[in-house]
PDB file of C-alpha atoms and ligand atoms in Angstrom:
ATOM      1  CA  MET D   1      20.796 104.901 137.509  1.00 96.00           C
ATOM      2  CA  GLU D   2      19.705 108.147 139.028  1.00 98.00           C
ATOM      3  CA  LEU D   3      16.454 109.709 137.861  1.00 98.00           C
ATOM      4  CA  ILE D   4      15.706 113.423 137.940  1.00 98.00           C
ATOM      5  CA  ARG D   5      11.996 113.992 137.339  1.00 98.00           C
ATOM      6  CA  VAL D   6      11.024 117.301 135.781  1.00 98.00           C
ATOM      7  CA  LYS D   7       7.750 118.817 134.633  1.00 98.00           C
ATOM      8  CA  ASN D   8       8.572 119.672 131.061  1.00 98.00           C
ATOM      9  CA  TYR D   9      11.191 120.207 128.381  1.00 98.00           C
ATOM     10  CA  GLN D  10      12.102 123.681 129.605  1.00 98.00           C
ATOM     11  CA  GLU D  11      12.939 122.438 133.082  1.00 98.00           C
ATOM     12  CA  LEU D  12      14.828 119.477 131.590  1.00 98.00           C
ATOM     13  CA  SER D  13      16.940 121.834 129.483  1.00 98.00           C
ATOM     14  CA  LYS D  14      17.775 124.104 132.414  1.00 98.00           C
ATOM     15  CA  LYS D  15      18.794 121.188 134.636  1.00 98.00           C
ATOM     16  CA  ALA D  16      20.917 119.627 131.874  1.00 98.00           C
ATOM     17  CA  ALA D  17      22.661 122.937 131.200  1.00 98.00           C
ATOM     18  CA  ALA D  18      23.352 123.344 134.925  1.00 98.00           C
ATOM     19  CA  ILE D  19      25.032 119.918 135.091  1.00 98.00           C
ATOM     20  CA  ILE D  20      27.149 120.625 131.982  1.00 98.00           C
ATOM     21  CA  THR D  21      28.080 124.048 133.357  1.00 98.00           C
ATOM     22  CA  ALA D  22      29.203 122.490 136.634  1.00 98.00           C
ATOM     23  CA  HIS D  23      31.480 120.120 134.715  1.00 98.00           C
ATOM     24  CA  ILE D  24      33.119 122.952 132.780  1.00 98.00           C
ATOM     25  CA  THR D  25      33.492 125.035 135.937  1.00 97.00           C
ATOM     26  CA  LEU D  26      35.131 122.181 137.847  1.00 98.00           C
ATOM     27  CA  LYS D  27      37.332 121.130 134.913  1.00 98.00           C
ATOM     28  CA  PRO D  28      37.745 123.865 132.279  1.00 98.00           C
ATOM     29  CA  ASN D  29      39.575 121.495 129.904  1.00 98.00           C
ATOM     30  CA  CYS D  30      36.995 118.718 130.177  1.00 98.00           C
ATOM     31  CA  VAL D  31      35.950 116.405 127.338  1.00 98.00           C
ATOM     32  CA  LEU D  32      32.227 116.610 126.608  1.00 98.00           C
ATOM     33  CA  GLY D  33      30.503 113.877 124.626  1.00 98.00           C
ATOM     34  CA  LEU D  34      27.655 115.522 122.735  1.00 98.00           C
ATOM     35  CA  ALA D  35      24.483 114.461 120.953  1.00 98.00           C
ATOM     36  CA  THR D  36      22.358 115.990 118.204  1.00 97.00           C
ATOM     37  CA  GLY D  37      18.557 115.824 117.894  1.00 95.00           C
ATOM     38  CA  SER D  38      15.735 117.600 119.707  1.00 96.00           C
ATOM     39  CA  SER D  39      16.532 116.428 123.228  1.00 98.00           C
ATOM     40  CA  PRO D  40      19.660 118.553 123.890  1.00 98.00           C
ATOM     41  CA  LEU D  41      18.607 121.614 121.844  1.00 98.00           C
ATOM     42  CA  GLY D  42      17.165 123.563 124.794  1.00 98.00           C
ATOM     43  CA  ALA D  43      20.256 122.836 126.892  1.00 98.00           C
ATOM     44  CA  TYR D  44      22.477 124.053 124.053  1.00 98.00           C
ATOM     45  CA  GLU D  45      20.467 127.294 123.937  1.00 98.00           C
ATOM     46  CA  GLU D  46      20.975 127.780 127.676  1.00 98.00           C
ATOM     47  CA  LEU D  47      24.724 127.141 127.374  1.00 98.00           C
ATOM     48  CA  ALA D  48      25.050 129.539 124.427  1.00 98.00           C
ATOM     49  CA  ALA D  49      23.194 132.237 126.373  1.00 98.00           C
ATOM     50  CA  MET D  50      25.486 131.829 129.388  1.00 98.00           C
ATOM     51  CA  CYS D  51      28.556 131.944 127.171  1.00 98.00           C
ATOM     52  CA  ALA D  52      27.284 135.123 125.465  1.00 97.00           C
ATOM     53  CA  LYS D  53      26.937 136.755 128.898  1.00 97.00           C
ATOM     54  CA  GLY D  54      30.524 135.760 129.732  1.00 96.00           C
ATOM     55  CA  GLU D  55      29.380 133.354 132.446  1.00 96.00           C
ATOM     56  CA  LEU D  56      30.771 130.213 130.831  1.00 98.00           C
ATOM     57  CA  ASP D  57      34.071 129.600 129.060  1.00 98.00           C
ATOM     58  CA  PHE D  58      34.451 126.862 126.446  1.00 98.00           C
ATOM     59  CA  SER D  59      37.922 127.931 125.315  1.00 98.00           C
ATOM     60  CA  GLN D  60      39.641 124.837 126.715  1.00 98.00           C
ATOM     61  CA  VAL D  61      36.821 122.322 126.235  1.00 98.00           C
ATOM     62  CA  THR D  62      37.077 119.406 123.787  1.00 98.00           C
ATOM     63  CA  THR D  63      33.918 117.829 122.356  1.00 98.00           C
ATOM     64  CA  VAL D  64      33.296 114.447 120.734  1.00 98.00           C
ATOM     65  CA  ASN D  65      29.947 113.814 119.077  1.00 98.00           C
ATOM     66  CA  LEU D  66      28.215 110.480 119.123  1.00 98.00           C
ATOM     67  CA  ASP D  67      27.557 110.001 115.445  1.00 98.00           C
ATOM     68  CA  GLU D  68      27.222 111.261 111.896  1.00 97.00           C
ATOM     69  CA  TYR D  69      25.336 110.185 108.787  1.00 95.00           C
ATOM     70  CA  VAL D  70      27.425 108.576 106.059  1.00 94.00           C
ATOM     71  CA  GLY D  71      27.395 110.423 102.748  1.00 90.00           C
ATOM     72  CA  LEU D  72      26.646 113.908 104.088  1.00 89.00           C
ATOM     73  CA  ASP D  73      29.383 116.467 103.787  1.00 86.00           C
ATOM     74  CA  GLY D  74      29.828 118.679 106.870  1.00 80.00           C
ATOM     75  CA  SER D  75      28.469 121.601 104.835  1.00 86.00           C
ATOM     76  CA  SER D  76      25.204 119.762 104.115  1.00 91.00           C
ATOM     77  CA  GLN D  77      22.431 121.277 106.236  1.00 91.00           C
ATOM     78  CA  GLN D  78      21.253 117.905 107.535  1.00 92.00           C
ATOM     79  CA  SER D  79      24.686 116.712 108.621  1.00 95.00           C
ATOM     80  CA  TYR D  80      25.290 116.501 112.332  1.00 96.00           C
ATOM     81  CA  ARG D  81      28.337 118.736 111.846  1.00 97.00           C
ATOM     82  CA  SER D  82      26.041 121.490 110.539  1.00 96.00           C
ATOM     83  CA  PHE D  83      23.599 120.866 113.377  1.00 96.00           C
ATOM     84  CA  MET D  84      26.321 121.260 115.996  1.00 98.00           C
ATOM     85  CA  ASN D  85      27.854 124.317 114.356  1.00 98.00           C
ATOM     86  CA  LYS D  86      24.473 126.023 114.034  1.00 97.00           C
ATOM     87  CA  ASN D  87      23.035 125.129 117.433  1.00 98.00           C
ATOM     88  CA  LEU D  88      26.099 125.309 119.632  1.00 98.00           C
ATOM     89  CA  PHE D  89      29.634 125.692 118.304  1.00 98.00           C
ATOM     90  CA  ASN D  90      29.054 128.937 116.358  1.00 98.00           C
ATOM     91  CA  LYS D  91      27.473 130.475 119.455  1.00 98.00           C
ATOM     92  CA  ILE D  92      30.185 129.687 122.014  1.00 98.00           C
ATOM     93  CA  ASN D  93      33.886 130.441 122.355  1.00 98.00           C
ATOM     94  CA  ILE D  94      35.036 126.907 121.569  1.00 98.00           C
ATOM     95  CA  SER D  95      38.045 126.262 119.411  1.00 98.00           C
ATOM     96  CA  MET D  96      36.629 124.467 116.324  1.00 98.00           C
ATOM     97  CA  ASP D  97      39.711 122.252 116.039  1.00 98.00           C
ATOM     98  CA  ARG D  98      38.735 120.710 119.369  1.00 98.00           C
ATOM     99  CA  THR D  99      35.238 119.714 118.169  1.00 98.00           C
ATOM    100  CA  PHE D 100      35.178 116.175 116.780  1.00 98.00           C
ATOM    101  CA  ILE D 101      32.442 114.438 114.775  1.00 98.00           C
ATOM    102  CA  PRO D 102      32.847 111.377 112.515  1.00 97.00           C
ATOM    103  CA  ASP D 103      33.685 112.318 108.940  1.00 96.00           C
ATOM    104  CA  GLY D 104      30.396 111.889 107.067  1.00 93.00           C
ATOM    105  CA  LYS D 105      31.785 112.825 103.693  1.00 93.00           C
ATOM    106  CA  ASN D 106      33.995 109.738 103.662  1.00 93.00           C
ATOM    107  CA  GLU D 107      31.875 107.233 101.715  1.00 88.00           C
ATOM    108  CA  ASP D 108      34.124 104.500 103.117  1.00 93.00           C
ATOM    109  CA  CYS D 109      32.263 104.151 106.390  1.00 94.00           C
ATOM    110  CA  GLU D 110      34.688 101.589 107.848  1.00 96.00           C
ATOM    111  CA  GLU D 111      37.577 103.971 107.334  1.00 96.00           C
ATOM    112  CA  ALA D 112      35.645 106.933 108.809  1.00 96.00           C
ATOM    113  CA  CYS D 113      34.899 104.808 111.891  1.00 97.00           C
ATOM    114  CA  ARG D 114      38.522 103.668 112.275  1.00 98.00           C
ATOM    115  CA  GLU D 115      39.689 107.275 112.083  1.00 98.00           C
ATOM    116  CA  TYR D 116      37.097 108.397 114.627  1.00 98.00           C
ATOM    117  CA  GLU D 117      38.025 105.605 117.014  1.00 98.00           C
ATOM    118  CA  ALA D 118      41.647 106.806 116.862  1.00 98.00           C
ATOM    119  CA  ILE D 119      40.475 110.334 117.752  1.00 98.00           C
ATOM    120  CA  LEU D 120      38.473 109.018 120.714  1.00 98.00           C
ATOM    121  CA  GLU D 121      41.508 107.111 121.958  1.00 98.00           C
ATOM    122  CA  ARG D 122      43.636 110.239 121.646  1.00 98.00           C
ATOM    123  CA  VAL D 123      41.306 112.660 123.454  1.00 98.00           C
ATOM    124  CA  GLY D 124      40.465 110.097 126.142  1.00 92.00           C
ATOM    125  CA  PRO D 125      37.143 109.142 127.745  1.00 96.00           C
ATOM    126  CA  ALA D 126      34.506 111.838 128.002  1.00 98.00           C
ATOM    127  CA  ASP D 127      34.109 113.436 131.413  1.00 98.00           C
ATOM    128  CA  LEU D 128      30.427 113.785 130.631  1.00 98.00           C
ATOM    129  CA  GLN D 129      28.512 112.069 127.829  1.00 98.00           C
ATOM    130  CA  LEU D 130      25.202 113.619 126.870  1.00 98.00           C
ATOM    131  CA  LEU D 131      22.633 111.273 125.321  1.00 98.00           C
ATOM    132  CA  GLY D 132      19.139 111.306 123.887  1.00 98.00           C
ATOM    133  CA  ILE D 133      17.175 108.079 123.500  1.00 98.00           C
ATOM    134  CA  GLY D 134      15.537 106.760 120.343  1.00 96.00           C
ATOM    135  CA  VAL D 135      11.915 105.565 120.336  1.00 96.00           C
ATOM    136  CA  ASN D 136      13.374 102.067 119.947  1.00 95.00           C
ATOM    137  CA  GLY D 137      15.834 102.581 122.809  1.00 97.00           C
ATOM    138  CA  HIS D 138      18.881 103.387 120.697  1.00 97.00           C
ATOM    139  CA  ILE D 139      21.682 105.505 122.125  1.00 98.00           C
ATOM    140  CA  GLY D 140      24.001 107.119 119.625  1.00 98.00           C
ATOM    141  CA  PHE D 141      23.036 105.094 116.581  1.00 95.00           C
ATOM    142  CA  ASN D 142      23.383 101.792 118.422  1.00 96.00           C
ATOM    143  CA  GLU D 143      20.163 100.243 117.206  1.00 94.00           C
ATOM    144  CA  PRO D 144      18.500  97.199 118.826  1.00 96.00           C
ATOM    145  CA  ALA D 145      20.711  94.213 117.978  1.00 95.00           C
ATOM    146  CA  ASP D 146      21.896  90.817 119.167  1.00 97.00           C
ATOM    147  CA  TYR D 147      24.967  92.240 120.891  1.00 97.00           C
ATOM    148  CA  PHE D 148      26.361  95.528 122.224  1.00 98.00           C
ATOM    149  CA  PRO D 149      28.907  96.955 119.746  1.00 97.00           C
ATOM    150  CA  LEU D 150      31.964  98.160 121.637  1.00 98.00           C
ATOM    151  CA  LYS D 151      33.713 100.606 119.339  1.00 98.00           C
ATOM    152  CA  THR D 152      32.922 103.150 116.635  1.00 98.00           C
ATOM    153  CA  HIS D 153      31.188 101.271 113.848  1.00 98.00           C
ATOM    154  CA  CYS D 154      29.018 101.535 110.737  1.00 97.00           C
ATOM    155  CA  VAL D 155      25.313 101.160 111.332  1.00 95.00           C
ATOM    156  CA  ARG D 156      22.374 100.520 109.051  1.00 93.00           C
ATOM    157  CA  LEU D 157      19.673 102.765 110.496  1.00 91.00           C
ATOM    158  CA  ALA D 158      16.537 101.050 111.766  1.00 89.00           C
ATOM    159  CA  HIS D 159      13.195 101.771 110.084  1.00 93.00           C
ATOM    160  CA  GLU D 160      11.912 103.571 113.233  1.00 90.00           C
ATOM    161  CA  THR D 161      15.008 105.792 113.274  1.00 89.00           C
ATOM    162  CA  ILE D 162      14.556 106.783 109.638  1.00 92.00           C
ATOM    163  CA  GLN D 163      10.896 107.542 110.369  1.00 93.00           C
ATOM    164  CA  ALA D 164      11.810 109.624 113.428  1.00 89.00           C
ATOM    165  CA  ASN D 165      14.546 111.571 111.615  1.00 89.00           C
ATOM    166  CA  LYS D 166      12.776 112.263 108.338  1.00 92.00           C
ATOM    167  CA  ARG D 167      11.433 115.485 109.884  1.00 89.00           C
ATOM    168  CA  PHE D 168      14.843 117.042 109.253  1.00 88.00           C
ATOM    169  CA  PHE D 169      14.749 116.205 105.509  1.00 90.00           C
ATOM    170  CA  GLN D 170      12.513 117.234 102.588  1.00 90.00           C
ATOM    171  CA  LYS D 171      11.670 113.628 101.740  1.00 91.00           C
ATOM    172  CA  GLU D 172      12.045 110.323 103.528  1.00 91.00           C
ATOM    173  CA  GLU D 173      14.219 109.015 100.653  1.00 91.00           C
ATOM    174  CA  GLU D 174      16.793 111.693 101.477  1.00 90.00           C
ATOM    175  CA  VAL D 175      17.462 110.301 104.963  1.00 91.00           C
ATOM    176  CA  PRO D 176      20.822 108.497 104.776  1.00 92.00           C
ATOM    177  CA  LYS D 177      20.559 104.787 105.485  1.00 92.00           C
ATOM    178  CA  MET D 178      23.971 104.448 107.096  1.00 94.00           C
ATOM    179  CA  ALA D 179      25.717 106.199 109.953  1.00 96.00           C
ATOM    180  CA  CYS D 180      29.015 106.043 111.778  1.00 97.00           C
ATOM    181  CA  SER D 181      28.404 105.800 115.523  1.00 98.00           C
ATOM    182  CA  MET D 182      30.335 105.491 118.745  1.00 98.00           C
ATOM    183  CA  GLY D 183      29.843 102.015 120.172  1.00 98.00           C
ATOM    184  CA  ILE D 184      28.282 101.144 123.497  1.00 98.00           C
ATOM    185  CA  GLY D 185      31.789 100.550 124.870  1.00 98.00           C
ATOM    186  CA  ASN D 186      32.804 104.106 123.942  1.00 98.00           C
ATOM    187  CA  ILE D 187      29.675 105.500 125.593  1.00 98.00           C
ATOM    188  CA  MET D 188      30.070 103.398 128.744  1.00 98.00           C
ATOM    189  CA  SER D 189      33.688 104.563 129.153  1.00 98.00           C
ATOM    190  CA  ALA D 190      32.489 108.122 129.923  1.00 98.00           C
ATOM    191  CA  ARG D 191      32.984 109.119 133.568  1.00 98.00           C
ATOM    192  CA  MET D 192      29.411 110.331 133.793  1.00 98.00           C
ATOM    193  CA  ILE D 193      26.406 109.919 131.521  1.00 98.00           C
ATOM    194  CA  LEU D 194      23.499 112.323 131.253  1.00 99.00           C
ATOM    195  CA  LEU D 195      20.513 111.072 129.255  1.00 99.00           C
ATOM    196  CA  LEU D 196      17.658 113.447 128.376  1.00 99.00           C
ATOM    197  CA  ALA D 197      14.177 112.175 127.573  1.00 98.00           C
ATOM    198  CA  SER D 198      11.150 114.302 126.819  1.00 98.00           C
ATOM    199  CA  GLY D 199       7.712 113.543 125.442  1.00 98.00           C
ATOM    200  CA  ARG D 200       5.230 110.682 125.297  1.00 98.00           C
ATOM    201  CA  GLY D 201       6.961 109.151 122.285  1.00 97.00           C
ATOM    202  CA  LYS D 202       9.857 108.192 124.540  1.00 98.00           C
ATOM    203  CA  ALA D 203       7.750 106.746 127.379  1.00 98.00           C
ATOM    204  CA  GLN D 204       8.025 103.099 126.402  1.00 98.00           C
ATOM    205  CA  ALA D 205      11.763 103.217 125.771  1.00 98.00           C
ATOM    206  CA  VAL D 206      12.322 105.098 129.041  1.00 98.00           C
ATOM    207  CA  ALA D 207      10.302 102.573 131.069  1.00 98.00           C
ATOM    208  CA  GLN D 208      12.228  99.664 129.551  1.00 98.00           C
ATOM    209  CA  MET D 209      15.576 101.394 129.959  1.00 98.00           C
ATOM    210  CA  LEU D 210      14.989 102.089 133.645  1.00 98.00           C
ATOM    211  CA  SER D 211      13.204  98.968 134.784  1.00 97.00           C
ATOM    212  CA  GLY D 212      13.422  96.328 132.058  1.00 98.00           C
ATOM    213  CA  PRO D 213      16.108  93.668 131.583  1.00 98.00           C
ATOM    214  CA  VAL D 214      19.542  94.714 130.308  1.00 98.00           C
ATOM    215  CA  THR D 215      19.584  93.551 126.708  1.00 98.00           C
ATOM    216  CA  PRO D 216      21.026  94.730 123.390  1.00 98.00           C
ATOM    217  CA  ARG D 217      17.432  94.630 122.105  1.00 98.00           C
ATOM    218  CA  MET D 218      16.983  97.784 124.254  1.00 98.00           C
ATOM    219  CA  PRO D 219      20.445  99.380 123.922  1.00 98.00           C
ATOM    220  CA  ALA D 220      19.859 102.107 126.540  1.00 98.00           C
ATOM    221  CA  SER D 221      19.257  99.429 129.206  1.00 98.00           C
ATOM    222  CA  ILE D 222      23.054  98.967 129.423  1.00 98.00           C
ATOM    223  CA  LEU D 223      23.155 102.270 131.326  1.00 98.00           C
ATOM    224  CA  GLN D 224      21.825 100.365 134.360  1.00 98.00           C
ATOM    225  CA  PHE D 225      25.409  99.057 134.652  1.00 98.00           C
ATOM    226  CA  HIS D 226      27.077 102.484 134.498  1.00 98.00           C
ATOM    227  CA  PRO D 227      28.275 103.707 137.921  1.00 98.00           C
ATOM    228  CA  ARG D 228      27.219 107.311 137.250  1.00 98.00           C
ATOM    229  CA  ALA D 229      24.326 107.489 134.819  1.00 98.00           C
ATOM    230  CA  VAL D 230      21.763 110.221 135.357  1.00 98.00           C
ATOM    231  CA  VAL D 231      18.482 110.422 133.467  1.00 98.00           C
ATOM    232  CA  ILE D 232      16.526 113.666 133.304  1.00 99.00           C
ATOM    233  CA  ALA D 233      13.004 112.907 132.104  1.00 98.00           C
ATOM    234  CA  ASP D 234       9.803 114.904 131.977  1.00 98.00           C
ATOM    235  CA  GLU D 235       6.310 113.812 133.050  1.00 98.00           C
ATOM    236  CA  ASP D 236       5.350 112.643 129.561  1.00 98.00           C
ATOM    237  CA  ALA D 237       8.488 110.563 129.122  1.00 98.00           C
ATOM    238  CA  LEU D 238       7.829 108.951 132.523  1.00 98.00           C
ATOM    239  CA  SER D 239       4.139 108.327 131.900  1.00 98.00           C
ATOM    240  CA  LEU D 240       4.539 104.535 131.507  1.00 97.00           C
ATOM    241  CA  LEU D 241       6.763 104.000 134.517  1.00 91.00           C
TER     242      LEU D 241
HETATM  243  C1  F6R M 301      21.901 111.938 118.143  1.00 69.74           C
HETATM  244  C2  F6R M 301      21.796 110.537 118.544  1.00 69.74           C
HETATM  245  C3  F6R M 301      20.481 109.882 118.748  1.00 69.74           C
HETATM  246  C4  F6R M 301      19.424 110.787 119.391  1.00 69.74           C
HETATM  247  C5  F6R M 301      18.105 110.043 119.517  1.00 69.74           C
HETATM  248  C6  F6R M 301      17.017 110.924 120.083  1.00 69.74           C
HETATM  249  O1  F6R M 301      23.253 112.325 117.998  1.00 69.74           O
HETATM  250  O2  F6R M 301      22.787 109.894 118.666  1.00 69.74           O
HETATM  251  O3  F6R M 301      20.651 108.741 119.545  1.00 69.74           O
HETATM  252  O4  F6R M 301      19.871 111.200 120.642  1.00 69.74           O
HETATM  253  O5  F6R M 301      17.694 109.582 118.258  1.00 69.74           O
HETATM  254  O6  F6R M 301      16.737 111.945 119.177  1.00 69.74           O
HETATM  255  P1  F6R M 301      15.818 113.179 119.582  1.00 69.74           P
HETATM  256  O7  F6R M 301      16.522 113.896 120.662  1.00 69.74           O
HETATM  257  O8  F6R M 301      15.736 114.018 118.318  1.00 69.74           O
HETATM  258  O9  F6R M 301      14.515 112.616 119.994  1.00 69.74           O
END
């Protein structure tokens, strides 16, 4: 794994946006794997600003998101579909019918996952997969487990994940308990992986991901086996290394 050390979140966001921009410039019809959450927000702002200035063209890009809560319609403010529309898709010249996210309104999670897996097979492996990391080392919603799930699957969210994500909801009880997530196999099939980590809260997970054993108890550790995984982390996130 390659590590890019940065001072703070602002620098992390600029570097991440530069890497994504380079991908789109080299391959205008690339497939981008995207993430929600706080980690990529600054990079999305940078990309939107470049697109607004006419310096970046998303018209041929396809995107596949990592995950979605089960039971939240795309119009619900807390859904990952809404997050992506608000923070990126509505601000760039992407064709909405090329933006894919698991269908959260389908209460039949198994079916939603099967359908999403078929979409991933159709659009092909991501050229670049963007990731955040959970405080417990999850990537996508692949929570610590006894094995690495390969394909898109239903997940019961871990207690730590519900705690970390309740900030986006009025009450903790409103946080959905289930999600549909790409599997580790889907993530590892990307040609390049770019993981962003910022803040002290991520320090333990980052240290274990980079220098601990590869184990499904620390899902992000699998990235040690990816031939082209790049981590951009700030000083706080690297404070336990
Ligand atoms: C989001 C996702 C999650 C987040 C992770 C970190 O689509 O799949 O794995 O990347 O929970 O979240 P933040 O960036 O909010 O700290």
